[in-house]
Short mmCIF file of C-alpha atoms in Angstrom, two decimals:
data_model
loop_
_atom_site.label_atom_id
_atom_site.label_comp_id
_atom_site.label_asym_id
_atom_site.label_seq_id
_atom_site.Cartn_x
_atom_site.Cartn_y
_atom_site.Cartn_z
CA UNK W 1 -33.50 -24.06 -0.18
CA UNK W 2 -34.48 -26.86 -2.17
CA UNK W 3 -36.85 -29.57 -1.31
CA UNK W 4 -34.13 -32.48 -0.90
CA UNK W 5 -32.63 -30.10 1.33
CA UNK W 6 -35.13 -29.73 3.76
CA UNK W 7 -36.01 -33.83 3.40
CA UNK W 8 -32.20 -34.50 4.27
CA UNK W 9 -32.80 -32.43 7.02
CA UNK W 10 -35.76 -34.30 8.01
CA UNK W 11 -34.50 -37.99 7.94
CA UNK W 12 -31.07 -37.19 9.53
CA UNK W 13 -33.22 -35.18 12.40
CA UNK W 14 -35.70 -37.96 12.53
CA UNK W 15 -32.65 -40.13 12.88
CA UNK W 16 -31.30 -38.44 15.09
CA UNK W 17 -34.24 -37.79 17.78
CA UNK W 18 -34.69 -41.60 17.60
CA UNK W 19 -30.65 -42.26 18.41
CA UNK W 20 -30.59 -39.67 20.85
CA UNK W 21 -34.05 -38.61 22.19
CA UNK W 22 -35.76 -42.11 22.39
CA UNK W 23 -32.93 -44.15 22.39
CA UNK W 24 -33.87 -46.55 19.85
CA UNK W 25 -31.12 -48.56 18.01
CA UNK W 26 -29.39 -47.20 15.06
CA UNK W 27 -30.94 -49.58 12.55
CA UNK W 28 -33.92 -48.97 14.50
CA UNK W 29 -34.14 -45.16 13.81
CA UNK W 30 -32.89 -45.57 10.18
CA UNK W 31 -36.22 -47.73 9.54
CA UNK W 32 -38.12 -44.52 10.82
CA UNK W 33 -36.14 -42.48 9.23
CA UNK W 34 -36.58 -44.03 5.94
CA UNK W 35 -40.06 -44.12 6.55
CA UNK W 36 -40.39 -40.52 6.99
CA UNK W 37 -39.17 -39.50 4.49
CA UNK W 38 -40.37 -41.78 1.91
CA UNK W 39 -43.88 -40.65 2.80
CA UNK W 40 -42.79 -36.38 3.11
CA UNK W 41 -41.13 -37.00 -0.26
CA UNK W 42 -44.18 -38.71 -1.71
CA UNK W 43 -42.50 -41.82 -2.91
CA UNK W 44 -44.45 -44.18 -4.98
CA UNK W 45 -44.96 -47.60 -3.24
CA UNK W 46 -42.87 -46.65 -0.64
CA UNK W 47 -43.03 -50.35 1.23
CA UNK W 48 -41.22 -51.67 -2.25
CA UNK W 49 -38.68 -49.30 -1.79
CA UNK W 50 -37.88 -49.97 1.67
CA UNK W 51 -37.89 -54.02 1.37
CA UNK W 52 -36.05 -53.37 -1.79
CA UNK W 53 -33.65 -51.03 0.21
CA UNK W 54 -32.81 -53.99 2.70
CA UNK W 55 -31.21 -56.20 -0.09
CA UNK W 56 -28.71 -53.89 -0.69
CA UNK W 57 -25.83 -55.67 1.61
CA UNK W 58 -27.59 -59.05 1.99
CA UNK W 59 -24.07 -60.37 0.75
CA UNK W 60 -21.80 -58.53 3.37
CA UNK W 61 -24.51 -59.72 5.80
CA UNK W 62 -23.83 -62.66 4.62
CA UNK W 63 -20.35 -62.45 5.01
CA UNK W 64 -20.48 -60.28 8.54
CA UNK W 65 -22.43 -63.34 9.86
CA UNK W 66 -20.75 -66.12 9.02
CA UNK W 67 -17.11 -64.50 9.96
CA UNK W 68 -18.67 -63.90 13.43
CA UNK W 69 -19.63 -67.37 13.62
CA UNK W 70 -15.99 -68.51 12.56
CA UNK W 71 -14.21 -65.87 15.40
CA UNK W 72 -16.27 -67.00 17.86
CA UNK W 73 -15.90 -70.71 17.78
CA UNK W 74 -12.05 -69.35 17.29
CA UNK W 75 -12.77 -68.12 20.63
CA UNK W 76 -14.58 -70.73 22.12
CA UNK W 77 -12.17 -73.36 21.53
CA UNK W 78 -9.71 -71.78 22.49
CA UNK W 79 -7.34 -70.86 20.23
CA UNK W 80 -7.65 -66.93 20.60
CA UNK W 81 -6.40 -67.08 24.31
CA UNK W 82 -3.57 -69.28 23.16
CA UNK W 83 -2.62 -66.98 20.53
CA UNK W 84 -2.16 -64.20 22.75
CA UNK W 85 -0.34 -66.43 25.02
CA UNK W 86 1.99 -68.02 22.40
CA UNK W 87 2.59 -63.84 21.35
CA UNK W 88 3.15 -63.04 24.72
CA UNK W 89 5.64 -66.01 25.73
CA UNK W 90 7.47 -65.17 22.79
CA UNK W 91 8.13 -61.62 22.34
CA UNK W 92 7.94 -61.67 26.15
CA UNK W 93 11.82 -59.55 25.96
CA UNK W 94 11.16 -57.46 23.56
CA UNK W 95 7.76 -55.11 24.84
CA UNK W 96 7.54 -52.97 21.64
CA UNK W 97 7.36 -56.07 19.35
CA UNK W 98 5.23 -57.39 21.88
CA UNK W 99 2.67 -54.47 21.81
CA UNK W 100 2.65 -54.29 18.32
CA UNK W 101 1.72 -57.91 17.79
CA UNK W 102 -0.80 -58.13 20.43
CA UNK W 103 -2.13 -54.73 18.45
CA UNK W 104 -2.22 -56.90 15.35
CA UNK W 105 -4.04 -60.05 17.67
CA UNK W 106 -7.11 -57.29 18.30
CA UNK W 107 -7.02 -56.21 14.63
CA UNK W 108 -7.35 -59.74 13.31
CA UNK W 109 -11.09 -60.50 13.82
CA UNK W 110 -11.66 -56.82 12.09
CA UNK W 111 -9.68 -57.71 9.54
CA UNK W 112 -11.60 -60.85 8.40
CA UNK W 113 -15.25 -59.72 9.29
CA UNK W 114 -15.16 -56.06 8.17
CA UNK W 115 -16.75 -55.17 11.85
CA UNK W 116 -15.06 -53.24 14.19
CA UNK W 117 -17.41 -54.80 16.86
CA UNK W 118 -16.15 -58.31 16.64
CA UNK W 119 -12.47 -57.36 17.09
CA UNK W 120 -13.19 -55.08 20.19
CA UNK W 121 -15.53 -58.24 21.52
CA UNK W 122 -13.57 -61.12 20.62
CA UNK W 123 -9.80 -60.41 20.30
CA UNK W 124 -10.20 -56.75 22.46
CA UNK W 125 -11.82 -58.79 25.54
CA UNK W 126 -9.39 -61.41 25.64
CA UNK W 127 -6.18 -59.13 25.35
CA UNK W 128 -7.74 -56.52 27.61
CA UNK W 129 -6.74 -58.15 30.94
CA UNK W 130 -3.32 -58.67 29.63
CA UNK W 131 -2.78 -54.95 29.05
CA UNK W 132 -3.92 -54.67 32.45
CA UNK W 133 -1.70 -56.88 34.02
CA UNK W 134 1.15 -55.11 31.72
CA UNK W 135 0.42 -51.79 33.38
CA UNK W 136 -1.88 -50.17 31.28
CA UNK W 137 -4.51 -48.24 32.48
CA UNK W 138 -8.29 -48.75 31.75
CA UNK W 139 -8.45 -45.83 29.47
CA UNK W 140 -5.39 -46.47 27.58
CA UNK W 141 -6.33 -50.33 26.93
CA UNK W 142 -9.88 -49.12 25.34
CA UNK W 143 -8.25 -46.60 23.52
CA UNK W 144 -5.52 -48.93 22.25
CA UNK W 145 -8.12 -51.47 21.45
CA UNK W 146 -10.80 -49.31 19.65
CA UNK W 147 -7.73 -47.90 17.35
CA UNK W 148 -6.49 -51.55 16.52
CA UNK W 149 -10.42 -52.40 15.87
CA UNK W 150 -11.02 -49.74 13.43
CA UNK W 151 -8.05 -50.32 11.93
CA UNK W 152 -8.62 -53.91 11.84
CA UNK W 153 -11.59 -52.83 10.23
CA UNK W 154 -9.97 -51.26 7.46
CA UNK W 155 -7.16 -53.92 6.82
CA UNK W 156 -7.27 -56.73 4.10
CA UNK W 157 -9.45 -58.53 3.33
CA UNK W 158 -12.19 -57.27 4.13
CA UNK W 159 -12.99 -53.59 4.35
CA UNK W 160 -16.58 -52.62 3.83
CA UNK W 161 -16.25 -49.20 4.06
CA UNK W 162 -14.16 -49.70 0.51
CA UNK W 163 -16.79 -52.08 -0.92
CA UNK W 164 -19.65 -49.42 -0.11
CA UNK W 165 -17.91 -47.06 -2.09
CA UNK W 166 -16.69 -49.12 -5.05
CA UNK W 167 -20.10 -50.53 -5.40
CA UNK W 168 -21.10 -46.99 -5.78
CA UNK W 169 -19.17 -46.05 -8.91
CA UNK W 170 -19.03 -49.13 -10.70
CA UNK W 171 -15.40 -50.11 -9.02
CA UNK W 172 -14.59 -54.39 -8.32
CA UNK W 173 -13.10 -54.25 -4.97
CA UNK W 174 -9.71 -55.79 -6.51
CA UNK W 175 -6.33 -54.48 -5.92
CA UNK W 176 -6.73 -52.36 -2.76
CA UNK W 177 -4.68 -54.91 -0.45
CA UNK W 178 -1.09 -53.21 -0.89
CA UNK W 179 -2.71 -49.53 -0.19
CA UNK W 180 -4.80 -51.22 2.72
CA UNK W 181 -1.82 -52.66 4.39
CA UNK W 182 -0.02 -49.18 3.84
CA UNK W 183 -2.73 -47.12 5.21
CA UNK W 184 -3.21 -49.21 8.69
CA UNK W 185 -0.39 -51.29 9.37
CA UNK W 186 2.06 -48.43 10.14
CA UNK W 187 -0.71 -46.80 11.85
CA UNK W 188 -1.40 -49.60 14.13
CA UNK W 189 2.48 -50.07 14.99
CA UNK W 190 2.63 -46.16 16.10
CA UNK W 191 -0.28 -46.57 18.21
CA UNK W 192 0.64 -49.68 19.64
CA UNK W 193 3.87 -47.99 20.48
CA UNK W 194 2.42 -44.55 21.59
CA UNK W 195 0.02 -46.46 23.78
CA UNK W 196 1.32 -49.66 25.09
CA UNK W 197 5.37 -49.45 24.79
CA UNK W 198 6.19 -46.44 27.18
CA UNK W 199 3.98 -48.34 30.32
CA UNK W 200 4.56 -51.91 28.92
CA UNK W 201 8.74 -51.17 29.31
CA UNK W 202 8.81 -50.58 32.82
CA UNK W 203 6.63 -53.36 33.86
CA UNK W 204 7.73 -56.55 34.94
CA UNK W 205 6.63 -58.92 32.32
CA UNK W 206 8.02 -62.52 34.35
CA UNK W 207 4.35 -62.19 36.47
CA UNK W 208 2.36 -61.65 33.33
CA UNK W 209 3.95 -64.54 31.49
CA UNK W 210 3.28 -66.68 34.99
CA UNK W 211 -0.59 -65.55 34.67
CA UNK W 212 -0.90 -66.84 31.46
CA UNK W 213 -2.74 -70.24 31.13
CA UNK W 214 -0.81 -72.30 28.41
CA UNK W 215 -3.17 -75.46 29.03
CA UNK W 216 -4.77 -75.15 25.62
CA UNK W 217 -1.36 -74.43 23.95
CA UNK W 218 0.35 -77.31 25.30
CA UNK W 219 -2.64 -80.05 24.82
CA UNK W 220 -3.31 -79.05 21.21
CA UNK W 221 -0.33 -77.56 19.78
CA UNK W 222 0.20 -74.35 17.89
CA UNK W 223 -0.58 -75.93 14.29
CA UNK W 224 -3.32 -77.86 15.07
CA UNK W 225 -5.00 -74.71 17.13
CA UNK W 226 -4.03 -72.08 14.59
CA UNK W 227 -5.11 -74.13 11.72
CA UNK W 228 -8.61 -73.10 10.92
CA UNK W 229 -7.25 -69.16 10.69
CA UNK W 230 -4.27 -70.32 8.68
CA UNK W 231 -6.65 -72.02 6.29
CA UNK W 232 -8.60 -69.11 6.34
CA UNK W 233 -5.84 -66.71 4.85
CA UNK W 234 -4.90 -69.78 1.94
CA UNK W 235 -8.28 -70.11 0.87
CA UNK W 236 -8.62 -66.69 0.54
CA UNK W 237 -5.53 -66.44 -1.36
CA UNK W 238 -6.63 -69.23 -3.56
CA UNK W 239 -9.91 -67.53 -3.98
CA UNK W 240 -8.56 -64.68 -6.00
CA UNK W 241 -5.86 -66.34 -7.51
CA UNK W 242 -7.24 -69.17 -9.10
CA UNK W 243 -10.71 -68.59 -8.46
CA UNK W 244 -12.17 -71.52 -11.49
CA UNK W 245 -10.99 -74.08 -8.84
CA UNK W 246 -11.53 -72.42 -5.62
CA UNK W 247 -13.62 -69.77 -5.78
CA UNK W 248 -15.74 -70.73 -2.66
CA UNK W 249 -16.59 -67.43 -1.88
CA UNK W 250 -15.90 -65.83 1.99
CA UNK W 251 -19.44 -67.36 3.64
CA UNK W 252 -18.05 -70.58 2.49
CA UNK W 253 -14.73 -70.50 3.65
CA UNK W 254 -15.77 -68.80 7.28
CA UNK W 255 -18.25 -72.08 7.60
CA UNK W 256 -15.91 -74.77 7.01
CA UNK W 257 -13.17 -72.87 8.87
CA UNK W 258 -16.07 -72.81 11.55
CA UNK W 259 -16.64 -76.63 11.46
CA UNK W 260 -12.68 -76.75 11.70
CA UNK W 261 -12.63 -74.99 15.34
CA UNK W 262 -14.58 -77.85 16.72
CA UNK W 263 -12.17 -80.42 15.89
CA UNK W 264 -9.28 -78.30 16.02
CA UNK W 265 -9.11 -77.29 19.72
CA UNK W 266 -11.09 -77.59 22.97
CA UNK W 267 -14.67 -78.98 21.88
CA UNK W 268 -17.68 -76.24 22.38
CA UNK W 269 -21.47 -76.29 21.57
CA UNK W 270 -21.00 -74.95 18.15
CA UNK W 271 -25.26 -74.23 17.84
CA UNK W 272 -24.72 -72.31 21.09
CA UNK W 273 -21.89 -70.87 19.69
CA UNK W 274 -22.92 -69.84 16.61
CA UNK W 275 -26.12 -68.08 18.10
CA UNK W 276 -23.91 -66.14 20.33
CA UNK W 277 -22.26 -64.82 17.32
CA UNK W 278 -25.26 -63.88 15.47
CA UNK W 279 -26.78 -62.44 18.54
CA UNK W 280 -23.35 -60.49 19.10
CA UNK W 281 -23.54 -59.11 15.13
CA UNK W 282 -26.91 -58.35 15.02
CA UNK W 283 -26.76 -54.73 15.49
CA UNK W 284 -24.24 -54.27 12.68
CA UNK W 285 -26.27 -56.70 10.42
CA UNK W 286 -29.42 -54.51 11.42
CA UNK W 287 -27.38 -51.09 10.39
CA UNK W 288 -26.35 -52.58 7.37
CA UNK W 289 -30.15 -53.70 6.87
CA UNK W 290 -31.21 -49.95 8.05
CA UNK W 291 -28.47 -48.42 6.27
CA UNK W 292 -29.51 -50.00 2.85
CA UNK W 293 -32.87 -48.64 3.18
CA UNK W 294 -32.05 -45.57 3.99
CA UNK W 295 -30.19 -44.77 0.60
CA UNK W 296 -32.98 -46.66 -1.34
CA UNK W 297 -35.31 -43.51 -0.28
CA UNK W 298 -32.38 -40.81 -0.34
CA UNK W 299 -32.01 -41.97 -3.69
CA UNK W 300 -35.59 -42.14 -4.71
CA UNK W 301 -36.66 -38.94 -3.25
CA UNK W 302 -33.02 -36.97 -5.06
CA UNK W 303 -31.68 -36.74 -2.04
CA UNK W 304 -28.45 -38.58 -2.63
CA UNK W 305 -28.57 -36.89 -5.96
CA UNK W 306 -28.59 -33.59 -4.40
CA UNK W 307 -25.83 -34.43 -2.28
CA UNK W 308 -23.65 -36.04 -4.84
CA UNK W 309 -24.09 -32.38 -6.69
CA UNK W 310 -23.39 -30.12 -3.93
CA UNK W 311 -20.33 -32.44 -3.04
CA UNK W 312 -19.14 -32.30 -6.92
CA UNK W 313 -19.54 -28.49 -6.88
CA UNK W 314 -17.35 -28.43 -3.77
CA UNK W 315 -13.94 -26.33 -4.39
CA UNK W 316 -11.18 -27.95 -4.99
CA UNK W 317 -9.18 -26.17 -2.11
CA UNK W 318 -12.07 -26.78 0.37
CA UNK W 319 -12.68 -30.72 -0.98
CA UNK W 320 -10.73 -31.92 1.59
CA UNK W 321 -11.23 -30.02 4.62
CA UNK W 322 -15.16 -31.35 3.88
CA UNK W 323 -14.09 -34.95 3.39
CA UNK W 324 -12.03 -34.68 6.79
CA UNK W 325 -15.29 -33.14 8.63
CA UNK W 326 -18.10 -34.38 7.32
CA UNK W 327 -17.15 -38.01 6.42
CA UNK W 328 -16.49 -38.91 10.10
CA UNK W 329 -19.10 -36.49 11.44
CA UNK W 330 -21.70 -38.67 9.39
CA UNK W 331 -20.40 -41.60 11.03
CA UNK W 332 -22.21 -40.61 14.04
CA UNK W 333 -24.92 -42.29 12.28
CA UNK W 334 -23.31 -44.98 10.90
CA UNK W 335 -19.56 -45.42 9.56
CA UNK W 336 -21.15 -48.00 6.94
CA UNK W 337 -23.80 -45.19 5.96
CA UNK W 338 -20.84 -42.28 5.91
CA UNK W 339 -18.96 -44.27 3.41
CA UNK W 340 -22.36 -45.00 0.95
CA UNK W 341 -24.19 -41.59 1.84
CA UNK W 342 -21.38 -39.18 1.83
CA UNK W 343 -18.03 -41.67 0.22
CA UNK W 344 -19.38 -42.08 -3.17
CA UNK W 345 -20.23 -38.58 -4.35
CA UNK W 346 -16.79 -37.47 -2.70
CA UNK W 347 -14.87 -40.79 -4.22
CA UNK W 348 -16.39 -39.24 -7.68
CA UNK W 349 -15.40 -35.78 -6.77
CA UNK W 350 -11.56 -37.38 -6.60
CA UNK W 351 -11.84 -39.24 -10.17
CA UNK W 352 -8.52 -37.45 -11.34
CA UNK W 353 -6.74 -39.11 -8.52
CA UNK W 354 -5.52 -42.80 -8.31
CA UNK W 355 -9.23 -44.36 -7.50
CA UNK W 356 -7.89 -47.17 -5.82
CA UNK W 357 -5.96 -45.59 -3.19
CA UNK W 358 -8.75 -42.68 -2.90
CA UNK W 359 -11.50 -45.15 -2.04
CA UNK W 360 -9.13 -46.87 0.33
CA UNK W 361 -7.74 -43.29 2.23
CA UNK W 362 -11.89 -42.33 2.21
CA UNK W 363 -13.03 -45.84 4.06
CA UNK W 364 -10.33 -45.31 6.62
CA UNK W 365 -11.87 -41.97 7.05
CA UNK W 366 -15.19 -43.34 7.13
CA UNK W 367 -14.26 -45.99 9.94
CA UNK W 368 -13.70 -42.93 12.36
CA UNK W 369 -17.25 -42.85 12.49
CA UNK W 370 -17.19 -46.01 14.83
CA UNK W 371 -15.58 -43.04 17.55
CA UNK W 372 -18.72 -40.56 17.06
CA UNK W 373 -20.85 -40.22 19.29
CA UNK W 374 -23.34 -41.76 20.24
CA UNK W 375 -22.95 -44.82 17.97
CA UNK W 376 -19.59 -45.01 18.63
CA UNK W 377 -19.40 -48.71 18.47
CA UNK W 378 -15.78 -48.98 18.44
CA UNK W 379 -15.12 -47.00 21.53
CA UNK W 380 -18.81 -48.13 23.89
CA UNK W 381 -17.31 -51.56 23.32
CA UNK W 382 -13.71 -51.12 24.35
CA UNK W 383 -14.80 -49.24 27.45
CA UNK W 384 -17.18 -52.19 28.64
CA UNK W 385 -14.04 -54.78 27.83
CA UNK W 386 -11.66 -52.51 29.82
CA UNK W 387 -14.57 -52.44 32.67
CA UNK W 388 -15.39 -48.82 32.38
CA UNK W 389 -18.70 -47.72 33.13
CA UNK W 390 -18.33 -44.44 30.68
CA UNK W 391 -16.56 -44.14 27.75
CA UNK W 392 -16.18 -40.69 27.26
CA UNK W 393 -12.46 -41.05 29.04
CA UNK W 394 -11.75 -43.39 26.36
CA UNK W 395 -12.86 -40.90 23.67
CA UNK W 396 -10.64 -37.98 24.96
CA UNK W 397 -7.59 -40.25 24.38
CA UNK W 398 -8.76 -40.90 21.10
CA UNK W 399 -9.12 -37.56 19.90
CA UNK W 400 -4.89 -37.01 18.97
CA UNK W 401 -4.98 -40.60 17.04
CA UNK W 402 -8.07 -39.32 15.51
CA UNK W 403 -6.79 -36.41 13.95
CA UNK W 404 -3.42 -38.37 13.01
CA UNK W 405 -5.51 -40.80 10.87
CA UNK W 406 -7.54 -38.13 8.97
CA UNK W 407 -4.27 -36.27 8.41
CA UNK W 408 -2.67 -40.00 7.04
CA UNK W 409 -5.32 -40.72 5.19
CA UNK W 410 -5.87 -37.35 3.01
CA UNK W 411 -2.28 -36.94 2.31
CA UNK W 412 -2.60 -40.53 0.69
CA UNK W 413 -5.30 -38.69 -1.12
CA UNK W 414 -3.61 -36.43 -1.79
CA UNK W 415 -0.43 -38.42 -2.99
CA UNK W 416 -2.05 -41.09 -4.18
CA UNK W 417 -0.62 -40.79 -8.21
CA UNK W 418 3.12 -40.95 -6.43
CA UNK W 419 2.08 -43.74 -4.12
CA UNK W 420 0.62 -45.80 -6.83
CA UNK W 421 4.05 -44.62 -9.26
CA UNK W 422 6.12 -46.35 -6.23
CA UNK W 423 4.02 -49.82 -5.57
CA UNK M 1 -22.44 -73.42 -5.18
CA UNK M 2 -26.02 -71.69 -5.83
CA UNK M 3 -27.71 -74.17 -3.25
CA UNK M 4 -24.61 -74.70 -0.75
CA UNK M 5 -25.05 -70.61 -1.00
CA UNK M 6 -28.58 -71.24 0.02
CA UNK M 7 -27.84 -73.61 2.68
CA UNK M 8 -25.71 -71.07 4.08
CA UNK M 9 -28.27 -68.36 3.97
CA UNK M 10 -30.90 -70.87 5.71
CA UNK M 11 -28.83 -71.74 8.29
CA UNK M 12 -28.31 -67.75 8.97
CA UNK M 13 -31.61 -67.30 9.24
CA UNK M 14 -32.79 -70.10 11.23
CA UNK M 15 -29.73 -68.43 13.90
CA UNK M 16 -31.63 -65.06 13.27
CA UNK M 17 -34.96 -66.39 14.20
CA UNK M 18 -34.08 -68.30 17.24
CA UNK M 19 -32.45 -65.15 18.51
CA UNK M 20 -35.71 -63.34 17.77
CA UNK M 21 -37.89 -65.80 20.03
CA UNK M 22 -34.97 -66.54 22.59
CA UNK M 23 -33.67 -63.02 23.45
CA UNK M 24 -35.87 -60.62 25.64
CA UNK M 25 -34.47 -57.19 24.34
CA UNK M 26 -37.26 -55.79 22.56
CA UNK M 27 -34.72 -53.50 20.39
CA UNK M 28 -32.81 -56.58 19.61
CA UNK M 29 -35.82 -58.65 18.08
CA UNK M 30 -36.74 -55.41 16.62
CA UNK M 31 -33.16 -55.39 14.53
CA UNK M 32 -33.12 -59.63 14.29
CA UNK M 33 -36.73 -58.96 12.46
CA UNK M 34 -35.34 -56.12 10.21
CA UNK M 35 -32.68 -58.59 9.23
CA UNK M 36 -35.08 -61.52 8.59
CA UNK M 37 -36.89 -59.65 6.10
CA UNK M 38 -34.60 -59.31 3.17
CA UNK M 39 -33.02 -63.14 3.98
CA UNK M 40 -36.28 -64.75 3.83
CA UNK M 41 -36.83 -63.32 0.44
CA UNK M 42 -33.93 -64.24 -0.77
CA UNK M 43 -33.89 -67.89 0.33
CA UNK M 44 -37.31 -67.63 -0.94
CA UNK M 45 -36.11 -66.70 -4.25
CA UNK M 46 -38.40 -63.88 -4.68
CA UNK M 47 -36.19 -61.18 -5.02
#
């Protein structure tokens, strides 16, 4: 075995012990990781490398930060309760509609910040009780929830995952909205349905429309509430289109849609508010930090080289049964790491195929991470919304959805040259 | 847009920092200083 073998082996079990032994925090054990095996590798100025390591996703930081800021004054003044409420009074007859918008409610916050976290904590809390309330049990809500977070997650705009592996062979992320929306929307609808409809049905929806509290809705109005997110999606819009005139950039637009929430609905300490945001995302910001220098030494020490190899020298007929293993397997440590780490040298292992949709199918793959164990952000979030004390219920009810994604996502893969052909 | 970019950053970090002396998790000032690091430099300009 080679030498970058047995230092991959190292930093993921160094990694590891420090997830699972010690218990330290994912970005946490990355540092140590990263430190050991900078110093078994016999890197040259190996404190360069790692500080140089953490600038890798300063912009999504960036970007992850301020969106957080912007869904949590959302929140705080109000307007993501009255959403749900306005979805609820409205589609109130029709419960299939209804699950699948309030599916698309928890998906929103994903789809804006690129963090699975901040849909399960902002949009997941507040539509938790209602699936209660709708007859849902515990388990089924956090399942529901961390499915419409990853895949909120993956959804346009923002989809790190995607970015992590463009950035990785040279590739703008520009143009994967249409194969985005095609790989989660439809996904999210047959959840929403597989989860939510059959209970939701039966239930008497009159008592859950009388527990709703329209107060916010009716003192502000729909426009005026919704305003800062419908700003959000036409500056966003006029960000790519005509981007000499508005090309703001996404911290940008998240802060002045931020500014916008405090004038828009129920008024809120924004400094308070903005710290709780910040203190909410720090753990992704920190894996992104720890994540960053993690490849900087993989890559110094040949590491990533040695992996990009082996993956290239993968056969063709066993290609995808490793992308459908070991892509979410790696997520375990990190879903943002699986895409960098293990994405790129399988994205340039699929060359011949339509890139676009490739990268997109791999960073939907790569979100599954956020149900390994023992990160698991997606699902250890969505248990504590739904009140459970473990989440290893939730998990088991996530392993069928699991396996319907991975299967989804490599047959896109796998089609991708007659998908493109058709949009 | 370079120094409203900056502004932005700043005004990240500052949130960062008073998280770091305000919280009493010790693994989440461990993270907020990880995070610091590569800000500072940047709105720093050294890197």
């Amino acid at each position: 075995m080679s030498q970058e073998f047995w230092l991959f082996i190292l930093m993921v079990g160094v990694f590891a012990a420090g997830c699972f032994a010690l218990k330290w925090p994912v970005s946490v054990s990355m540092l140590v990781a990263s430190v050991a095996g900078a110093l078994a590798g016999g890197v040259q100025d190996p404190v360069r490398h790692l500080v140089e390591g953490t600038f890798g996703y300063v912009d999504t930081i960036l970007t992850i930060a301020t969106a957080m800021m912007f869904m949590t004054g959302f929140k705080d003044s109000g307007a993501l309760e009255a959403l749900t409420a306005a979805v609820i009074k409205k589609f109130n007859k029709w419960p299939g509609i209804l699950m699948i918008l309030l599916t698309f409610v928890i998906m929103v916050p994903g789809m804006i910040t690129g963090s699975s976290t901040a849909s399960v904590l902002t949009a997941g809390a507040v539509v938790a009780p209602m699936f209660a309330s709708m007859g849902m049990t515990a388990v089924e809500s956090g399942a529901l929830i961390s499915i419409a977070a990853i895949l909120g997650m993956i959804a346009p705009p923002v989809n790190i995952p995607a970015m992590l592996i463009g950035g990785g062979i040279d590739m703008p992320y520009v143009g994967f909205e249409l194969p985005l929306i095609l790989l989660t929307f439809p996904l999210a609808i047959v959840f929403a349905l597989w989860f939510g409809w059959r209970k939701v049905r039966h239930v008497d929806r009159s008592k859950v429309l009388a527990s709703l509290d329209f107060s916010t809705l009716n003192q502000y109005g729909g426009w005026r509430l919704f305003s800062p997110l419908i700003l959000i999606f036409v500056l966003m819009i006029l960000d790519k289109a005509v981007p000499s005139i508005f090309g703001l950039g996404m911290p940008l637009i998240f802060m002045l849609c931020t500014m916008l929430t405090w004038i828009t609905g129920k008024r809120f300490n924004l400094l308070q508010s903005a710290k709780k945001s910040i203190e909410d995302v720090l753990p992704v910001l920190g894996i992104l930090v720890g994540v960053g220098m993690f490849i900087q030494i993989m890559t110094a020490t040949g590491v990533r080289g040695f992996i990009v190899v082996n993956a290239l020298s993968v056969p063709p007929a066993l290609l995808y049964v490793m992308i459908a293993i070991s892509i979410p397997l790696f997520g375990a440590i990190s879903a943002f790491g699986s895409s960098s780490v293990l994405g790129v040298p399988f994205m340039l292992a699929l060359l011949s195929q339509d890139q676009i949709i490739a990268a997109a199918s791999l960073s939907l793959i790569a979100a599954i991470g956020d149900f390994m164990p023992p990160t698991a952000l997606a699902a250890i979030f969505a248990a504590k919304v739904v009140g459970l004390e473990k989440y290893g219920t939730v998990l088991k009810k996530l392993v069928v959805p699991t396996l319907i994604i991975i299967v989804y996502a490599i047959l896109f893969i796998v089609f991708s040259k007659q998908i493109r052909a058709v949009l | 847009m370079f120094y409203i970019y900056l502004v932005i950053l700043a005004a990240v970090l500052a949130l960062t920092v008073w998280v770091l002396f305000d919280t009493k998790k010790f693994s989440l000032q461990m993270t907020a200083a990880m995070v610091i690091v590569p800000l500072l430099l940047r709105l720093l300009m050294i890197k």
